[in-house]
Structure formats: structure tokens, C-alpha cells
Coordinates of C-alpha atoms in Angstrom, one line a residue:
M16 CA -19.3 25.4 0.8
E17 CA -19.0 22.2 2.8
N18 CA -17.1 22.3 6.1
L19 CA -14.7 19.5 5.5
D20 CA -12.7 20.0 8.7
Q21 CA -15.5 18.2 10.6
F22 CA -14.5 15.1 8.8
A23 CA -10.7 15.4 9.5
P24 CA -9.3 12.3 11.3
P25 CA -8.1 13.0 14.9
F26 CA -4.5 14.3 15.0
E27 CA -2.2 15.5 17.7
A28 CA 0.6 17.7 16.5
H29 CA 4.0 17.2 18.0
A30 CA 5.2 20.0 20.4
Y31 CA 8.4 21.1 18.6
T32 CA 10.7 23.5 20.3
A33 CA 11.7 26.8 18.6
E34 CA 15.0 25.2 17.8
D35 CA 13.3 22.2 16.3
K36 CA 11.2 24.4 14.1
R37 CA 14.2 26.3 13.0
L38 CA 15.9 23.1 11.9
I39 CA 13.1 21.4 10.0
S40 CA 10.3 23.9 9.2
A41 CA 11.8 24.7 5.8
F42 CA 11.6 21.0 4.7
F43 CA 7.8 20.6 5.0
T44 CA 4.8 22.5 4.0
N45 CA 3.7 22.5 7.7
L46 CA 4.5 21.0 11.1
D47 CA 1.1 21.1 12.6
K48 CA -1.3 19.4 10.2
S49 CA -1.9 15.7 9.6
A50 CA -1.4 16.2 5.8
Y51 CA 1.8 17.7 4.4
V52 CA 4.3 17.6 1.5
P53 CA 8.0 17.1 2.3
L54 CA 10.1 19.7 0.6
I55 CA 13.1 17.4 0.2
F56 CA 14.4 16.9 -3.3
A57 CA 17.4 14.6 -2.6
P58 CA 16.1 11.3 -3.8
E59 CA 17.9 9.1 -1.3
L60 CA 16.9 11.2 1.6
I61 CA 13.2 11.6 0.8
G62 CA 13.1 7.9 -0.2
A63 CA 14.7 6.7 3.1
L64 CA 12.4 9.0 5.1
S65 CA 9.2 8.0 3.3
S66 CA 10.1 4.3 3.7
R67 CA 10.1 4.7 7.4
A68 CA 6.3 5.1 7.3
S69 CA 6.1 1.3 7.2
R70 CA 7.7 0.5 10.5
A71 CA 7.8 3.6 12.6
P72 CA 5.0 4.7 14.9
E73 CA 6.2 8.3 15.0
D74 CA 5.3 11.1 12.6
L75 CA 7.9 11.3 9.7
R76 CA 8.7 14.9 10.5
K77 CA 9.8 13.9 13.9
I78 CA 11.9 11.1 12.5
F79 CA 13.5 13.5 10.0
L80 CA 14.5 15.7 12.9
N81 CA 15.9 12.9 15.2
E82 CA 17.5 10.8 12.6
Y83 CA 18.5 13.0 9.6
I84 CA 19.2 16.4 11.2
L85 CA 20.2 16.3 14.9
P86 CA 22.9 13.6 14.5
F87 CA 24.7 16.0 12.1
V88 CA 24.0 19.5 13.5
E89 CA 24.4 18.3 17.2
P90 CA 26.8 15.4 16.6
E91 CA 27.9 13.1 19.4
R92 CA 30.8 10.7 18.5
D93 CA 30.0 7.0 18.5
P94 CA 32.9 4.9 19.9
K95 CA 32.6 2.7 16.8
E96 CA 33.1 5.6 14.4
T97 CA 36.5 5.9 12.7
D98 CA 38.2 9.3 12.5
V99 CA 37.2 9.5 8.8
E100 CA 33.6 8.8 9.5
W101 CA 33.4 11.3 12.4
Q102 CA 35.0 14.1 10.3
E103 CA 32.7 13.3 7.4
R104 CA 29.7 13.6 9.7
V105 CA 30.9 16.9 11.3
R106 CA 31.6 18.4 7.8
Y107 CA 28.2 17.4 6.6
G108 CA 26.6 18.9 9.7
Q109 CA 28.3 22.2 9.0
E110 CA 27.1 22.3 5.4
L111 CA 23.6 21.3 6.6
E112 CA 23.5 24.2 9.1
E113 CA 24.5 26.6 6.3
F114 CA 21.8 25.3 4.0
I115 CA 19.2 25.6 6.8
A116 CA 20.3 29.2 7.4
F117 CA 19.9 30.0 3.7
L118 CA 16.4 28.4 3.6
Q119 CA 15.3 30.7 6.5
G120 CA 15.5 33.7 4.1
H121 CA 14.8 31.8 0.9
P122 CA 12.1 29.2 1.3
I123 CA 12.1 26.3 -1.1
T124 CA 8.5 27.1 -2.2
T125 CA 9.8 30.5 -3.3
V126 CA 13.2 29.5 -4.8
F127 CA 11.7 26.9 -7.0
S128 CA 8.6 28.8 -8.1
N129 CA 10.1 29.5 -11.4
P130 CA 7.7 31.8 -13.3
R131 CA 8.6 30.6 -16.7
A132 CA 8.2 26.9 -15.7
R133 CA 4.8 27.6 -14.0
A134 CA 3.6 29.6 -17.0
F135 CA 4.6 26.6 -19.3
Y136 CA 2.4 24.2 -17.3
I137 CA -0.5 26.6 -17.1
K138 CA -0.4 27.0 -20.8
W139 CA 0.2 23.5 -22.0
L140 CA -1.5 21.5 -19.3
A141 CA -4.3 23.6 -17.9
Q142 CA -5.2 25.3 -21.1
Y143 CA -4.4 22.9 -23.8
G144 CA -4.8 19.6 -21.9
D145 CA -1.4 18.1 -22.8
D146 CA -1.6 15.6 -19.9
S147 CA 1.6 13.7 -20.8
I148 CA 3.8 16.6 -19.6
A149 CA 2.3 16.2 -16.1
Q150 CA 4.0 12.8 -15.9
M151 CA 7.5 14.5 -16.0
A152 CA 7.5 15.7 -12.4
G153 CA 6.2 14.5 -9.1
A154 CA 6.0 15.0 -5.4
H155 CA 5.6 13.3 -2.1
L156 CA 2.5 13.5 0.0
V157 CA 2.1 12.2 3.6
F158 CA -1.0 11.7 5.8
S159 CA -0.1 11.2 9.4
G160 CA -3.4 9.3 10.0
L161 CA -6.0 8.0 7.6
S162 CA -8.4 5.1 8.0
Q163 CA -7.9 1.9 6.0
V164 CA -11.2 2.8 4.2
A165 CA -9.6 6.1 3.0
I166 CA -6.2 4.6 2.3
K167 CA -7.5 1.7 0.2
H168 CA -9.6 4.1 -1.8
L169 CA -6.5 6.1 -2.6
E170 CA -4.4 3.0 -3.3
D171 CA -7.1 1.6 -5.6
Q172 CA -5.7 4.0 -8.1
R173 CA -3.4 1.7 -10.0
I174 CA -1.1 4.0 -12.1
G175 CA 1.2 6.9 -11.1
L176 CA 1.1 6.5 -7.3
A177 CA 3.6 4.7 -5.1
P178 CA 2.2 4.3 -1.5
I179 CA 3.8 2.9 1.6
E180 CA 1.9 2.7 4.9
K181 CA 2.4 1.8 8.5
S182 CA 2.6 -2.0 9.0
T183 CA 0.3 -4.0 11.2
R184 CA 3.1 -6.6 11.5
Y185 CA 5.9 -4.4 12.9
V186 CA 3.9 -1.7 14.8
N187 CA 1.8 -2.1 17.9
Y188 CA -1.6 -0.3 17.2
G189 CA -2.7 -0.4 20.8
A190 CA -1.4 2.9 22.0
K191 CA -3.7 5.7 23.0
I192 CA -3.3 9.5 22.4
N193 CA -5.1 11.7 24.9
G194 CA -6.9 8.7 26.2
Q195 CA -8.3 7.7 22.8
Y196 CA -7.5 4.8 20.5
M197 CA -6.6 5.9 17.0
Y198 CA -9.5 5.1 14.9
Y199 CA -11.9 7.2 12.7
T200 CA -15.4 8.2 13.7
D201 CA -17.5 9.9 11.0
P202 CA -19.6 12.7 12.5
T203 CA -22.6 11.3 10.5
L204 CA -22.9 8.5 13.0
R205 CA -23.9 11.1 15.6
E206 CA -26.7 12.3 13.4
L207 CA -27.9 8.6 13.0
G208 CA -27.8 8.2 16.8
L209 CA -25.2 5.4 16.5
E210 CA -22.0 7.1 17.6
G211 CA -22.1 5.7 21.1
E212 CA -22.6 2.1 20.0
Y213 CA -20.0 2.5 17.3
R214 CA -17.3 3.8 19.7
A215 CA -18.1 1.1 22.2
A216 CA -17.6 -1.6 19.6
M217 CA -14.3 0.1 18.3
D218 CA -12.9 0.5 21.8
G219 CA -13.8 -3.1 22.5
L220 CA -11.8 -4.3 19.6
F221 CA -8.7 -2.3 20.6
D222 CA -9.1 -3.3 24.3
A223 CA -9.1 -7.0 23.1
Y224 CA -6.1 -6.3 20.9
R225 CA -4.1 -4.9 23.8
R226 CA -5.3 -7.5 26.2
L227 CA -4.5 -10.5 24.0
I228 CA -1.0 -9.3 22.8
P229 CA 0.8 -10.4 26.1
K230 CA -1.3 -13.6 26.3
L231 CA -0.5 -14.7 22.8
T232 CA 3.2 -13.6 23.1
E233 CA 3.6 -15.8 26.1
W234 CA 2.0 -18.7 24.3
L235 CA 4.2 -18.1 21.3
K236 CA 7.4 -18.0 23.5
N237 CA 6.5 -21.4 24.9
K238 CA 5.8 -22.8 21.5
F239 CA 8.9 -21.3 19.8
P240 CA 11.5 -21.0 22.6
E241 CA 14.3 -20.6 20.1
E242 CA 12.9 -17.4 18.6
K243 CA 14.0 -13.9 19.7
T244 CA 11.6 -11.9 21.8
S245 CA 11.4 -9.2 19.1
V246 CA 10.4 -11.8 16.4
V247 CA 7.8 -13.4 18.7
E248 CA 6.3 -9.9 19.4
K249 CA 5.9 -9.2 15.7
K250 CA 4.3 -12.6 15.3
A251 CA 1.8 -11.6 18.0
F252 CA 1.0 -8.2 16.3
D253 CA 0.6 -10.1 12.9
T254 CA -1.7 -12.7 14.3
L255 CA -3.9 -10.3 16.2
R256 CA -4.2 -7.7 13.5
G257 CA -7.6 -9.1 12.5
L258 CA -9.1 -7.4 15.6
L259 CA -8.2 -3.9 14.2
P260 CA -11.2 -2.3 12.5
V261 CA -10.7 -0.7 9.1
A262 CA -11.4 2.5 10.9
T263 CA -7.8 2.2 12.3
L264 CA -5.7 5.2 11.5
S265 CA -2.4 4.6 9.8
Q266 CA 0.4 6.8 8.5
V267 CA 0.8 6.6 4.7
A268 CA 3.2 8.3 2.3
F269 CA 2.7 8.6 -1.4
F270 CA 5.0 9.4 -4.3
G271 CA 3.2 10.4 -7.4
N272 CA 3.5 12.3 -10.6
G273 CA 1.4 15.4 -11.3
Q274 CA -1.1 13.7 -13.4
A275 CA -1.7 11.0 -10.9
F276 CA -2.3 13.5 -8.0
E277 CA -4.7 15.5 -10.1
Y278 CA -6.7 12.4 -10.8
M279 CA -6.5 11.1 -7.1
I280 CA -8.0 14.5 -6.0
S281 CA -10.7 14.5 -8.7
R282 CA -11.9 10.9 -7.9
S283 CA -12.0 11.7 -4.2
A284 CA -13.5 15.2 -4.1
R285 CA -17.1 14.1 -4.4
H286 CA -16.8 10.8 -2.6
P287 CA -19.8 9.7 -0.4
L288 CA -17.5 9.5 2.7
G289 CA -16.5 12.8 4.3
E290 CA -13.1 11.5 5.3
I291 CA -12.1 10.9 1.7
R292 CA -13.5 14.3 0.6
W293 CA -11.4 15.9 3.4
A294 CA -8.3 14.0 2.2
A295 CA -8.8 15.3 -1.3
E296 CA -9.0 18.9 -0.1
A297 CA -6.0 18.4 2.2
A298 CA -4.0 16.9 -0.6
Y299 CA -4.9 19.8 -2.9
R300 CA -4.0 22.4 -0.2
E301 CA -0.6 21.0 0.5
L302 CA 0.4 20.0 -3.1
A303 CA -0.7 23.4 -4.4
E304 CA 2.2 24.8 -2.4
I305 CA 4.7 23.2 -4.9
I306 CA 2.8 22.1 -8.0
P307 CA -0.1 24.6 -8.3
A308 CA 0.0 24.5 -12.2
F309 CA -0.4 20.8 -12.2
L310 CA -3.7 21.1 -10.2
R311 CA -5.0 24.3 -11.7
R312 CA -7.9 22.6 -13.5
I313 CA -9.3 21.2 -10.3
K314 CA -10.4 24.6 -9.1
D315 CA -10.3 26.6 -12.3
P316 CA -13.1 29.3 -11.8
E317 CA -14.0 29.0 -15.5
R318 CA -14.6 25.3 -15.3
L319 CA -16.3 24.8 -11.9
T320 CA -19.5 23.4 -13.3
E321 CA -17.7 21.0 -15.6
T322 CA -15.3 20.0 -12.9
D323 CA -18.0 19.3 -10.4
A324 CA -19.9 17.2 -12.9
Y325 CA -16.7 15.2 -13.7
Q326 CA -15.9 14.6 -10.0
T327 CA -19.4 13.5 -9.3
Y328 CA -19.3 11.1 -12.2
L329 CA -16.1 9.5 -10.9
A330 CA -17.2 9.2 -7.3
R331 CA -20.8 7.9 -7.7
K332 CA -20.5 5.1 -10.2
G333 CA -21.2 2.3 -7.7
E334 CA -24.1 4.2 -6.3
R335 CA -25.7 4.8 -9.7
T336 CA -25.4 1.1 -10.6
A337 CA -26.3 -0.5 -7.3
R338 CA -30.0 -0.9 -8.3
F339 CA -29.0 -3.3 -11.1
T340 CA -27.6 -5.9 -8.7
E341 CA -30.3 -6.1 -6.0
M342 CA -31.6 -9.3 -7.4
L343 CA -28.2 -11.0 -7.0
G344 CA -28.3 -11.0 -3.3
I345 CA -25.3 -11.9 -1.1
Q346 CA -23.2 -14.9 -1.9
P347 CA -21.5 -15.4 1.5
F348 CA -18.4 -17.4 2.0
S349 CA -18.8 -21.1 2.8
A350 CA -16.3 -23.7 3.8
D351 CA -17.7 -25.8 0.9
N352 CA -16.7 -23.1 -1.6
A353 CA -13.1 -22.5 -2.8
R354 CA -11.6 -19.2 -1.7
V355 CA -10.1 -18.8 -5.2
Q356 CA -12.1 -19.5 -8.3
L357 CA -10.7 -19.4 -11.9
A358 CA -13.5 -17.3 -13.4
E359 CA -12.0 -17.0 -16.9
Y360 CA -8.9 -17.9 -18.9
D361 CA -7.7 -18.1 -22.5
P362 CA -7.7 -21.7 -23.8
E363 CA -5.0 -20.7 -26.3
G364 CA -2.9 -19.0 -23.6
E365 CA 0.2 -21.2 -24.0
I366 CA 0.1 -20.9 -27.8
K367 CA -0.1 -17.1 -27.5
V368 CA 2.9 -17.0 -25.1
I369 CA 5.0 -19.1 -27.6
T370 CA 3.8 -16.8 -30.4
G371 CA 5.1 -13.9 -28.4
I372 CA 8.4 -15.5 -28.0
L373 CA 8.7 -16.3 -31.7
F374 CA 7.5 -12.8 -32.7
T375 CA 10.3 -11.1 -30.8
A376 CA 13.1 -13.5 -31.5
D377 CA 16.2 -12.1 -33.2
K378 CA 15.9 -12.5 -37.0
T379 CA 12.1 -12.7 -36.9
H380 CA 10.4 -10.5 -39.5
A381 CA 7.2 -12.6 -39.9
S382 CA 3.7 -11.4 -39.0
W383 CA 1.9 -12.3 -35.7
E384 CA -0.4 -14.6 -37.6
A385 CA 2.4 -16.5 -39.2
C386 CA 4.2 -16.9 -35.8
R387 CA 0.9 -18.1 -34.3
D388 CA 0.4 -20.7 -37.1
H389 CA 3.9 -21.9 -36.6
A390 CA 3.4 -22.2 -32.8
Q391 CA 0.2 -24.2 -33.3
S392 CA 2.0 -26.6 -35.7
M393 CA 4.7 -27.4 -33.1
S394 CA 4.8 -30.7 -31.2
P395 CA 4.7 -30.7 -27.4
A396 CA 8.4 -31.4 -27.4
E397 CA 9.1 -28.4 -29.6
K398 CA 7.0 -26.1 -27.5
R399 CA 8.9 -27.2 -24.4
E400 CA 12.2 -26.5 -26.2
V401 CA 11.0 -22.9 -27.1
M402 CA 10.0 -22.3 -23.5
D403 CA 13.3 -23.7 -22.1
A404 CA 15.3 -21.5 -24.5
Y405 CA 13.4 -18.4 -23.6
L406 CA 13.8 -18.9 -19.8
A407 CA 17.3 -20.3 -20.0
G408 CA 19.6 -18.6 -17.4
R409 CA 16.7 -17.6 -15.0
T410 CA 17.8 -18.9 -11.7
A411 CA 15.9 -16.7 -9.1
R412 CA 12.3 -15.4 -8.7
W413 CA 13.4 -11.7 -8.7
Q414 CA 14.7 -12.2 -12.3
K415 CA 11.6 -11.1 -14.2
V416 CA 10.3 -13.2 -17.1
G417 CA 9.9 -11.7 -20.5
R418 CA 7.0 -9.8 -22.0
A419 CA 5.9 -12.8 -24.1
F420 CA 4.0 -13.9 -21.0
E421 CA 1.8 -10.8 -21.2
N422 CA -0.1 -12.3 -24.2
A423 CA -2.3 -14.6 -22.0
F424 CA -4.7 -13.7 -19.2
V425 CA -6.5 -15.3 -16.4
R426 CA -9.3 -14.0 -14.1
F427 CA -9.4 -15.0 -10.4
D428 CA -12.4 -14.4 -8.2
I429 CA -11.0 -14.3 -4.6
M430 CA -12.3 -14.1 -1.1
M431 CA -9.8 -13.6 1.8
N432 CA -9.4 -11.7 5.0
I433 CA -8.8 -7.9 4.6
G434 CA -5.6 -8.0 6.6
A435 CA -3.9 -10.3 4.1
W436 CA -5.7 -8.8 1.0
R437 CA -3.9 -5.5 1.8
D438 CA -0.7 -7.2 0.8
L439 CA -2.0 -8.4 -2.6
H440 CA -3.7 -5.1 -3.1
R441 CA -0.3 -3.5 -3.6
H442 CA 0.3 -5.3 -6.9
R443 CA -0.2 -2.9 -9.7
M444 CA 0.5 -4.6 -13.1
H445 CA -3.0 -6.1 -13.5
T446 CA -6.7 -5.1 -13.2
Q447 CA -7.9 -5.5 -9.6
M448 CA -11.5 -4.7 -8.7
R449 CA -13.1 -5.1 -5.3
Q450 CA -16.4 -4.8 -3.5
L451 CA -17.2 -2.7 -0.5
L452 CA -15.8 -4.0 2.8
T453 CA -18.5 -6.0 4.6
C454 CA -19.3 -8.4 7.4
A455 CA -21.5 -10.5 5.1
H456 CA -18.7 -13.0 4.3
G457 CA -17.7 -13.8 7.9
Y458 CA -14.2 -13.6 9.2
D459 CA -11.1 -15.7 9.8
V460 CA -9.8 -16.8 13.2
P461 CA -6.0 -17.5 13.0
P462 CA -5.1 -21.0 14.1
E463 CA -2.7 -19.7 16.7
I464 CA -5.6 -17.9 18.4
S465 CA -7.6 -21.1 18.7
D466 CA -4.6 -23.2 19.8
A467 CA -3.7 -20.6 22.4
G468 CA -7.2 -20.8 23.9
L469 CA -8.1 -17.2 23.0
E470 CA -10.8 -17.8 20.4
Q471 CA -13.7 -17.0 22.6
E472 CA -12.2 -13.6 23.6
Y473 CA -11.4 -13.0 19.9
R474 CA -14.9 -13.7 18.8
A475 CA -16.5 -11.8 21.7
A476 CA -14.7 -8.6 20.6
I477 CA -15.8 -8.9 17.0
A478 CA -19.5 -9.5 17.7
P479 CA -20.4 -5.9 18.7
A480 CA -18.6 -4.7 15.6
E481 CA -20.7 -6.9 13.4
A482 CA -23.8 -5.7 15.2
I483 CA -23.1 -2.0 14.7
Y484 CA -22.0 -2.7 11.1
A485 CA -25.5 -4.2 10.4
R486 CA -27.3 -1.2 12.0
I487 CA -25.2 1.3 10.0
A488 CA -25.5 -0.7 6.7
E489 CA -29.3 -0.4 6.9
T490 CA -28.8 3.4 6.1
D491 CA -25.4 3.6 4.4
A492 CA -23.3 0.7 3.1
Q493 CA -20.3 3.0 2.5
L494 CA -20.3 4.4 6.1
A495 CA -20.7 0.9 7.5
Q496 CA -17.4 -0.1 6.2
Y497 CA -15.6 1.6 9.2
A498 CA -17.1 -1.1 11.5
V499 CA -15.6 -4.0 9.6
T500 CA -12.4 -5.7 11.0
L501 CA -9.3 -6.8 9.2
A502 CA -10.3 -10.4 10.0
H503 CA -13.4 -10.0 7.9
R504 CA -13.4 -11.3 4.3
V505 CA -13.4 -9.2 1.2
R506 CA -14.3 -10.4 -2.3
F507 CA -12.2 -9.0 -5.2
M508 CA -11.2 -9.9 -8.7
Q509 CA -7.8 -10.1 -10.4
W510 CA -7.4 -10.0 -14.2
Q511 CA -3.7 -10.9 -14.7
N512 CA -1.4 -11.7 -17.5
L513 CA 0.9 -14.6 -16.9
R514 CA 3.9 -12.3 -16.5
E515 CA 2.2 -10.8 -13.4
C516 CA 1.3 -14.3 -12.3
F517 CA 5.0 -15.2 -12.3
W518 CA 5.8 -12.2 -10.2
E519 CA 3.0 -12.3 -7.7
M520 CA 2.8 -16.1 -7.2
E521 CA 6.5 -16.5 -6.8
L522 CA 6.9 -13.5 -4.5
R523 CA 3.9 -14.1 -2.3
T524 CA 4.7 -17.8 -1.6
I525 CA 8.2 -17.3 -0.1
P526 CA 8.6 -18.9 3.3
E527 CA 8.7 -15.4 4.9
G528 CA 5.3 -14.5 3.6
H529 CA 2.2 -14.3 5.6
P530 CA 0.4 -17.7 5.6
D531 CA -3.0 -16.2 4.7
Y532 CA -1.9 -14.8 1.4
R533 CA 0.5 -17.7 0.7
H534 CA -2.4 -20.1 0.8
I535 CA -4.3 -17.9 -1.7
E536 CA -1.4 -17.7 -4.1
I537 CA -0.8 -21.5 -3.8
E538 CA -4.4 -22.0 -4.7
K539 CA -4.1 -19.8 -7.7
F540 CA -1.0 -21.7 -8.8
R541 CA -2.8 -25.0 -8.5
L542 CA -5.5 -23.7 -10.8
L543 CA -2.9 -22.4 -13.2
E544 CA -1.2 -25.8 -13.3
R545 CA -4.4 -27.4 -14.6
I546 CA -4.8 -25.0 -17.6
Y547 CA -1.2 -24.1 -18.4
P548 CA 1.0 -27.0 -17.3
L549 CA 3.9 -26.1 -19.7
I550 CA 4.2 -22.6 -18.1
A551 CA 3.3 -23.5 -14.5
E552 CA 6.1 -26.1 -14.2
R553 CA 8.6 -23.2 -14.9
M554 CA 7.3 -21.1 -12.0
M555 CA 9.4 -20.9 -8.9
V556 CA 6.3 -21.2 -6.5
N557 CA 7.0 -22.5 -3.0
T558 CA 4.1 -24.7 -1.9
G559 CA 5.6 -25.7 1.4
E560 CA 3.9 -25.1 4.8
Y561 CA 5.6 -23.0 7.4
D562 CA 4.5 -22.4 11.0
F563 CA 6.4 -19.1 11.5
A564 CA 6.5 -16.5 8.8
R565 CA 9.7 -14.4 8.6
R566 CA 11.7 -17.0 10.5
G567 CA 15.3 -16.2 10.2
Q568 CA 14.7 -13.0 8.3
E569 CA 16.5 -10.8 10.7
E570 CA 19.6 -13.0 10.5
K571 CA 19.5 -12.9 6.7
I572 CA 19.3 -9.1 6.7
Q573 CA 22.2 -8.8 9.2
E574 CA 24.3 -11.2 7.1
K575 CA 23.7 -9.1 4.0
L576 CA 24.6 -6.0 5.8
R577 CA 27.9 -7.6 7.0
K578 CA 28.8 -8.5 3.5
M579 CA 27.9 -5.0 2.2
E580 CA 30.0 -3.4 4.9
S581 CA 32.9 -5.8 4.3
A582 CA 32.8 -5.0 0.6
Q583 CA 32.8 -1.2 1.3
T584 CA 35.8 -1.6 3.6
Q585 CA 37.7 -3.6 1.0
T586 CA 37.1 -0.8 -1.7

């Protein structure tokens, strides 16, 4: 059996006191491993905790202790608290202490291991294969540190998983733990004789990242003197994230149903990269503490040969088909080529959308064919009238358009930097396929870097990473991905219906959005205008140019909070 621990990402467990452990050990499957399952079944509490993964540099277990336990079991009164608020906090703390004491003798993994329920899933899921029932329950899974290579592999799974990971916009990635930057090093590199060169290149990227943050921050302060220091700092993080390699370790939390986790583990268990195989095994180990029946088929002793063949089939599709594309060569990015290409669209898209509107209208009992014929016979003015009626009352982008727009599709071939692609990668309601991360398409240099006179240092840091990427890629294209930076470009494809186009293009062009993905979405919208003008003119896409993403965002949030607090006080 393979020793997967050799592929585990570096992790330093927090030194909890005995009292800390008493307070929180019952709420997690472990306190000393980088992968764990929270045993917290209050939706608001686990949702709030998992959401902290985005902006908090600390381990979520430590945050749980400091923010959701200690303020109640060891309360200190805030001068701003009313008597009612203080008494409520003290009362909750007393109940929490009683609950924690109960869990010491009655662990959650024991209390909720209902024999009848477990037997039900073993019979109907593991034995009879009724997969739909595995969608009726779920769990949370957290990795304290995985590389972007591993995280994006897991997040490529479109259905059933909801991920949230540490942000490169709000968190400084330049910290060291035990004298080491937090990035992944596959032990295979040592066997190839490339570990030293790889580590030097990675350390060089992080050194440059740390060195340029104060330089860029100072330049930004001078350029935007009206901005708060905290806002300028986040702008510096956001601009310099391109220097981070995809080997960078990030905290990531997942919520998924049982079926999704089983598939996630199966598609990862035989992956060419050891880190991903380790992640699959770690996920199985922790999830089996609470949903063993959901995962029983993965290691069913009576199905080992069949399971191994299935997992190998899932993991090696790209490897098996690689020889059929050798003659295509590399089509690198060129300034003469558009970053977004409309690869395919339905010439009758607008007709099909109008057909969908007519088909679902009240009092319609005609066939699809009859509705389509009627739509085709309409004059431009009549089509416009139908569209106006269908969207009447929609006044904001968050108000979703109807499903009639799902009847037309477009395919976009896109090339953009990996850092910004990660934001678009989150969208789920479409088919998205990508290629391996590579240095072949070059990389982006943010205009702020050039304007601040830092471009030479920026490029000097990336050059060694490109050199070691090329050396590793000669042997293993999968393994070479770790040396790619977030500044490098990735090629991917989106096959979207027009309803998803509304949602993604409107959301990702708001002024607060990152300029890199805003430009991509604006390009997509311009292409859509040419083929579906009747639909595009009704999209709330912001095509303006903004020099500072998220400007005024903190003030807007604070204003919303004030209104909410005022409303609560009045009630």
C-alpha cells in the first residue's frame, strides 16, 4: 500500500491548552491534523465559521475557540452592551458549558451513529445503488492547507460541492511558519534532482511578494491619498498575487452532500499527483467518522478490483488521450489574438428564448413546435414586446431572469491569468473545461506594477519559476503545474446558456470587481451583443472603467449594517 503521508502538505498544529481542548475537541474530528470535519450541526454557526475561511489567516478551529466559544464561556462585558445583551450572552454561555460537559461523555460521533439509519444507507446505497438518497444529507470538510493545484482539482467538480477558500485579496500570504513559506513541494522532485532549484524559485517568488508589498503600498497611498490604509493594503495584495505560485497553500472549506463527497474521493484517489491522492485519503478518513455508510462503496472489500478500475478510469482520462493531440502543438497567447473567442453559438438562440417564454406563459397549452413557429412568425417589434413583458419589473442584477433563457447556448474560448480565472471558476451553472496550468501562454503584468516602477523586479522573480517549470515539464506536465504562478495565463472553455450569461456577466462587471475578470466579461458581452442584440440590450452589464476595485465597499457595508441594526432596534 502506498505511503500517502509523504505527500501531505506541510502543516503546523496549533498548541492548544488542556482547557482549550476541553472546550472545542468535541466539535471536530481532530485538532492536530490539517484535514478535519467540523461536528457542528447548527446551520448558522457552521455557515458563519466556514465562511471565515475566505478572509482569516488562522485555522478555523482556533477561530471557533476565540470567537464562538470563549466570548460566552469566559465573558467580559463590552461597555457598549446593553443589560439585555449581556444577560443573553451570559445565559448562552452557561448553556454552552452544560452542552460541552455533556459531549465529554457522549461524543457527537457516538450519539448520532444511529444503527437503524446506518443500516438503511448500507442496504439501499451501498448494496442497491440508490444514489439519490445520498443527496439527502451532507457534511463540511476543511483542509487547513492545500495547493491551488489540488484545490482547483476538487473545485472542478461542478455539482454537489460548495467551496470557500482563503482570499489572495484580503490575506497576506507572505508569512513564514518555522522559517518556511507556505507552499507545496512534491517529494517526486527530489527523485528528479530538481527539488533545490524548485525551492529556490518558489522562495524567490515569495521573497519578491513580501518585498514589493510595502513598495507598492507606498506608491498606491501617494496615488490614492483619499483611500483608507486598509483598503490600499488589500489593493497591494490583490495586485501582487500574480507572484504567488499555484503551489501556494490555502485553507479551504467544503460543504457537500454524501454523493458528491463519494465522487470527489473516487475521482481523486488515483490521480497522478500525490497531493491529490493524499487529499482523497484524508477526506475519506475524516468523513468516515460521521458518514461511513455514504462512503462504504469506496473501500468495500468485495469490490476492490472494480473500485480501483473505476478510480483509475476517472483519474487518467487526460493521460490516455494526450497522444491524440500531439500534432496540435501549442497555440500561445498573442497580443494580436483576442483573449475571448466566441467558439460556437446557436443562430436561432433568440427565437428559442422567445419560444420558451411562450411555452410557459399562463394559458399556453400548445406544443413546443407550435410555440416556435409562432415565435418565428413574429415581427421584430412583437419579439421586443414579448421580451419586455417577460422581464417587466426586473430592476436589479440580483433578480434572476427566467428559465426561458436556458434554451440558447454560447461557447467561449478564454485565456486569462490564473489569479482572475479562479473567480470565474466558481460559477457552477454551466459546463467549464480547462487545460493543465502552464507557462506556455506567458503571464500578465498589472499596470500598477509597471506604473510604480516595479516591473523589472516582478519579471525577475517569475523567470526562475518559468525555468524550473520547463525542466519539470520535460518529465511530467502534471507535476510542473506547481511552478506556475497566478500571473500566468490559463486556457479554458465555458459552455453557457443565456441565463448563466445574465448572472455571470452582470455580477462580474460591477465596479467593485477585479479589473482582470471585468475585462473578460465585458469582452464576452460585446460578442453577445453582435449575435443576440435583442437579449444583450436587456442585460445590466457595467462596461465602465474603474481604477480602484472595491472602492467605497467598506462604507457601503457599514451603511447596510447601520440600517439593519436600526431596524432591529425599532422592532
